[in-house]
């Protein structure tokens, strides 16, 4: 059973998501909060698998709540997915840096929301295709902000796997591109995460772009 916490200051958004998620046999909404501070308390109390957290909220915003969740070893298994609007792209990359597993736009179709919750619960990065390219181009297409020295610890195959992951590929797709087994692809990604001290796959993607290992593609 996938345990989900909803954190959003709009009651209508929370009730809509709760109703939709509640229809699934493998998903349970364990609690909901109207601001980041309350959400943080409930995260510690319920230890959900996935926390759907709005970026902009009163009292404590979603980015700060995410940062505190990511910094607490006791909450290492909580996967945060940020909820955003199309006009708030500038906050999304900061949220990923803070430790979010990915983000979703609030007008997501029901099927994609359900898929997203299941993907996040597995620990995979979740980057909404509708705004990922725009986000990367605007906020990552610049001189590398992070030192590439850490990447020297990676093998050539690990670097290749990370670069493909940064393009949004799943382990299966990486395996197909590299002509290896999905398990080997997963091993490459996990070893890269360990060497780069990335909390999760999304943070690994951020590091890949910041270091220059991956670059935005035109289009």
CSV table of C-alpha atoms in Angstrom, one decimal:
chain,number,residue,atom,x,y,z
A,1,UNK,CA,0.0,0.0,0.0
A,2,UNK,CA,1.4,3.4,-1.0
A,3,UNK,CA,0.8,6.0,1.8
A,4,UNK,CA,0.3,9.5,0.6
A,5,UNK,CA,0.3,12.9,2.4
A,6,UNK,CA,-1.3,15.9,0.8
A,7,UNK,CA,0.0,19.4,1.6
A,8,UNK,CA,-1.7,22.3,-0.2
A,9,UNK,CA,-3.3,25.5,1.1
A,10,UNK,CA,-6.2,25.1,-1.4
A,11,UNK,CA,-8.9,22.8,0.1
A,12,UNK,CA,-10.4,22.1,-3.4
A,13,UNK,CA,-7.0,20.8,-4.7
A,14,UNK,CA,-6.6,18.5,-1.6
A,15,UNK,CA,-10.2,17.2,-1.8
A,16,UNK,CA,-9.9,16.5,-5.5
A,17,UNK,CA,-6.6,14.6,-5.1
A,18,UNK,CA,-7.9,12.7,-2.1
A,19,UNK,CA,-11.0,11.6,-4.0
A,20,UNK,CA,-9.0,10.5,-7.0
A,21,UNK,CA,-6.2,8.7,-5.0
A,22,UNK,CA,-8.8,7.1,-2.7
A,23,UNK,CA,-10.3,5.1,-5.6
A,24,UNK,CA,-7.1,3.1,-6.0
A,25,UNK,CA,-6.6,-0.2,-4.2
A,26,UNK,CA,-2.9,0.3,-3.7
A,27,UNK,CA,-2.9,4.0,-2.6
A,28,UNK,CA,-4.1,5.5,0.8
A,29,UNK,CA,-4.2,9.2,1.7
A,30,UNK,CA,-3.1,9.1,5.3
A,31,UNK,CA,-3.4,12.8,6.1
A,32,UNK,CA,-3.5,16.3,4.7
A,33,UNK,CA,-2.2,19.8,5.7
A,34,UNK,CA,-2.8,23.4,4.6
A,35,UNK,CA,0.8,24.7,5.0
A,36,UNK,CA,4.3,23.4,5.1
A,37,UNK,CA,4.8,23.6,8.9
A,38,UNK,CA,1.7,21.5,9.5
A,39,UNK,CA,2.8,19.2,6.7
A,40,UNK,CA,6.2,18.7,8.3
A,41,UNK,CA,4.6,17.6,11.5
A,42,UNK,CA,2.4,15.1,9.7
A,43,UNK,CA,5.2,13.8,7.7
A,44,UNK,CA,7.1,12.9,10.9
A,45,UNK,CA,3.9,11.4,12.4
A,46,UNK,CA,2.8,9.3,9.5
A,47,UNK,CA,6.0,8.6,7.5
A,48,UNK,CA,4.2,8.5,4.1
A,49,UNK,CA,5.8,7.0,1.1
A,50,UNK,CA,4.9,10.0,-1.0
A,51,UNK,CA,4.3,13.6,0.1
A,52,UNK,CA,2.5,15.8,-2.5
A,53,UNK,CA,3.5,19.3,-1.5
A,54,UNK,CA,2.5,22.6,-3.0
A,55,UNK,CA,5.4,25.0,-3.6
A,56,UNK,CA,3.8,28.2,-2.5
A,57,UNK,CA,2.0,28.1,0.9
A,58,UNK,CA,1.6,30.3,4.0
A,59,UNK,CA,3.6,29.8,7.2
A,60,UNK,CA,6.2,27.6,5.5
A,61,UNK,CA,6.5,27.1,1.8
A,62,UNK,CA,7.0,23.8,0.1
A,63,UNK,CA,10.6,24.3,-0.7
A,64,UNK,CA,11.6,24.9,2.9
A,65,UNK,CA,9.4,21.9,4.0
A,66,UNK,CA,11.1,19.7,1.4
A,67,UNK,CA,14.6,20.9,2.5
A,68,UNK,CA,13.8,19.9,6.1
A,69,UNK,CA,12.4,16.6,5.1
A,70,UNK,CA,15.5,15.8,3.0
A,71,UNK,CA,17.8,16.8,5.9
A,72,UNK,CA,16.2,14.5,8.4
A,73,UNK,CA,17.7,10.9,8.2
A,74,UNK,CA,14.5,9.6,9.9
A,75,UNK,CA,12.5,10.7,6.8
A,76,UNK,CA,14.9,9.2,4.2
A,77,UNK,CA,12.1,7.0,2.7
A,78,UNK,CA,9.7,9.9,2.2
A,79,UNK,CA,9.6,10.9,-1.5
A,80,UNK,CA,8.5,14.5,-2.0
A,81,UNK,CA,6.7,15.5,-5.2
A,82,UNK,CA,6.2,19.3,-5.6
A,83,UNK,CA,2.9,20.6,-7.0
A,84,UNK,CA,3.3,23.7,-9.2
A,85,UNK,CA,1.5,25.9,-11.7
A,86,UNK,CA,2.8,26.6,-15.2
A,87,UNK,CA,3.7,30.2,-14.2
A,88,UNK,CA,6.0,29.1,-11.4
A,89,UNK,CA,8.9,27.4,-13.2
A,90,UNK,CA,11.5,29.5,-11.4
A,91,UNK,CA,10.8,27.6,-8.2
A,92,UNK,CA,11.0,24.1,-9.5
A,93,UNK,CA,14.7,23.7,-9.9
A,94,UNK,CA,15.2,25.1,-6.4
A,95,UNK,CA,12.8,22.5,-5.2
A,96,UNK,CA,14.8,19.7,-6.9
A,97,UNK,CA,18.0,21.1,-5.3
A,98,UNK,CA,16.2,21.0,-1.9
A,99,UNK,CA,15.5,17.3,-2.3
A,100,UNK,CA,12.2,16.9,-4.1
A,101,UNK,CA,11.9,13.7,-6.2
A,102,UNK,CA,10.2,15.7,-8.9
A,103,UNK,CA,7.3,17.9,-9.7
A,104,UNK,CA,3.8,17.9,-11.2
A,105,UNK,CA,1.6,20.6,-12.6
A,106,UNK,CA,-1.7,20.9,-10.8
A,107,UNK,CA,-3.8,20.5,-13.9
A,108,UNK,CA,-2.4,17.0,-14.5
A,109,UNK,CA,-4.8,14.4,-15.9
A,110,UNK,CA,-5.9,11.7,-13.4
A,111,UNK,CA,-4.1,8.9,-15.1
A,112,UNK,CA,-0.8,10.8,-14.9
A,113,UNK,CA,-1.3,11.7,-11.3
A,114,UNK,CA,-1.8,8.0,-10.3
A,115,UNK,CA,1.2,7.0,-12.4
A,116,UNK,CA,3.3,9.8,-10.8
A,117,UNK,CA,2.5,8.6,-7.3
A,118,UNK,CA,3.5,5.1,-8.1
A,119,UNK,CA,6.8,6.2,-9.8
A,120,UNK,CA,7.7,8.4,-6.9
A,121,UNK,CA,7.0,5.6,-4.4
A,122,UNK,CA,9.5,3.5,-6.2
A,123,UNK,CA,12.1,6.1,-5.7
A,124,UNK,CA,12.4,7.2,-9.3
A,125,UNK,CA,12.8,10.8,-10.4
A,126,UNK,CA,9.5,12.4,-11.6
A,127,UNK,CA,9.8,15.3,-14.0
A,128,UNK,CA,6.6,16.4,-15.7
A,129,UNK,CA,7.3,16.3,-19.5
A,130,UNK,CA,5.1,19.3,-20.2
A,131,UNK,CA,7.6,21.8,-18.6
A,132,UNK,CA,10.8,19.8,-18.1
A,133,UNK,CA,12.5,21.0,-21.3
A,134,UNK,CA,11.5,24.6,-20.7
A,135,UNK,CA,12.7,24.5,-17.1
A,136,UNK,CA,16.1,22.9,-18.0
A,137,UNK,CA,16.7,25.4,-20.8
A,138,UNK,CA,15.9,28.4,-18.7
A,139,UNK,CA,17.6,27.5,-15.4
A,140,UNK,CA,20.3,25.0,-16.3
A,141,UNK,CA,21.5,26.1,-19.7
A,142,UNK,CA,24.3,28.1,-18.3
A,143,UNK,CA,28.0,27.6,-17.3
A,144,UNK,CA,28.3,24.6,-14.9
A,145,UNK,CA,27.6,25.7,-11.3
A,146,UNK,CA,29.0,22.6,-9.6
A,147,UNK,CA,32.5,21.3,-9.8
A,148,UNK,CA,33.0,18.4,-12.1
A,149,UNK,CA,35.7,17.0,-9.9
A,150,UNK,CA,33.2,14.6,-8.2
A,151,UNK,CA,32.4,13.1,-11.5
A,152,UNK,CA,35.9,11.8,-11.8
A,153,UNK,CA,35.0,9.1,-9.4
A,154,UNK,CA,32.4,7.7,-11.9
A,155,UNK,CA,33.3,5.1,-14.4
A,156,UNK,CA,32.7,5.8,-18.1
A,157,UNK,CA,29.6,3.6,-18.0
A,158,UNK,CA,28.3,5.2,-14.9
A,159,UNK,CA,28.7,8.6,-16.5
A,160,UNK,CA,26.9,7.5,-19.6
A,161,UNK,CA,24.0,6.1,-17.5
A,162,UNK,CA,23.7,9.3,-15.5
A,163,UNK,CA,23.7,11.4,-18.7
A,164,UNK,CA,20.8,9.3,-20.0
A,165,UNK,CA,18.9,9.5,-16.7
A,166,UNK,CA,19.2,13.3,-17.0
A,167,UNK,CA,17.3,13.0,-20.3
A,168,UNK,CA,14.4,11.5,-18.4
A,169,UNK,CA,15.1,7.9,-19.3
A,170,UNK,CA,14.0,5.0,-17.1
A,171,UNK,CA,16.3,2.2,-16.2
A,172,UNK,CA,14.8,0.1,-18.9
A,173,UNK,CA,15.4,2.8,-21.5
A,174,UNK,CA,18.9,3.3,-20.3
A,175,UNK,CA,19.5,-0.4,-20.6
A,176,UNK,CA,18.2,-0.5,-24.1
A,177,UNK,CA,20.4,2.4,-25.2
A,178,UNK,CA,23.5,1.1,-23.5
A,179,UNK,CA,22.8,-2.5,-24.6
A,180,UNK,CA,22.9,-3.9,-21.0
A,181,UNK,CA,20.4,-5.5,-18.7
A,182,UNK,CA,17.9,-3.3,-16.7
A,183,UNK,CA,19.6,-4.6,-13.5
A,184,UNK,CA,23.0,-3.4,-14.7
A,185,UNK,CA,21.6,0.0,-15.6
A,186,UNK,CA,20.1,0.2,-12.1
A,187,UNK,CA,23.4,-0.7,-10.6
A,188,UNK,CA,25.2,2.0,-12.5
A,189,UNK,CA,22.7,4.6,-11.4
A,190,UNK,CA,22.8,3.4,-7.7
A,191,UNK,CA,26.6,3.5,-7.7
A,192,UNK,CA,26.7,6.9,-9.2
A,193,UNK,CA,24.2,8.2,-6.6
A,194,UNK,CA,26.4,6.7,-3.8
A,195,UNK,CA,29.6,8.3,-5.2
A,196,UNK,CA,28.0,11.7,-5.7
A,197,UNK,CA,26.1,11.6,-2.4
A,198,UNK,CA,22.8,12.1,-4.2
A,199,UNK,CA,19.7,11.6,-2.0
A,200,UNK,CA,17.7,10.3,-4.9
A,201,UNK,CA,17.5,10.1,-8.7
A,202,UNK,CA,16.2,13.6,-9.1
A,203,UNK,CA,19.1,15.0,-7.2
A,204,UNK,CA,21.4,13.0,-9.4
A,205,UNK,CA,19.8,14.6,-12.5
A,206,UNK,CA,20.4,18.1,-10.9
A,207,UNK,CA,24.0,17.3,-10.4
A,208,UNK,CA,24.4,16.0,-13.9
A,209,UNK,CA,23.2,19.3,-15.3
A,210,UNK,CA,25.0,21.5,-12.8
A,211,UNK,CA,28.3,19.8,-13.5
A,212,UNK,CA,27.9,19.9,-17.3
A,213,UNK,CA,27.7,16.1,-17.7
A,214,UNK,CA,24.3,16.6,-19.3
A,215,UNK,CA,23.2,19.5,-21.4
A,216,UNK,CA,19.8,20.7,-22.5
A,217,UNK,CA,18.8,19.6,-25.9
A,218,UNK,CA,17.4,22.1,-28.4
A,219,UNK,CA,13.7,21.8,-29.0
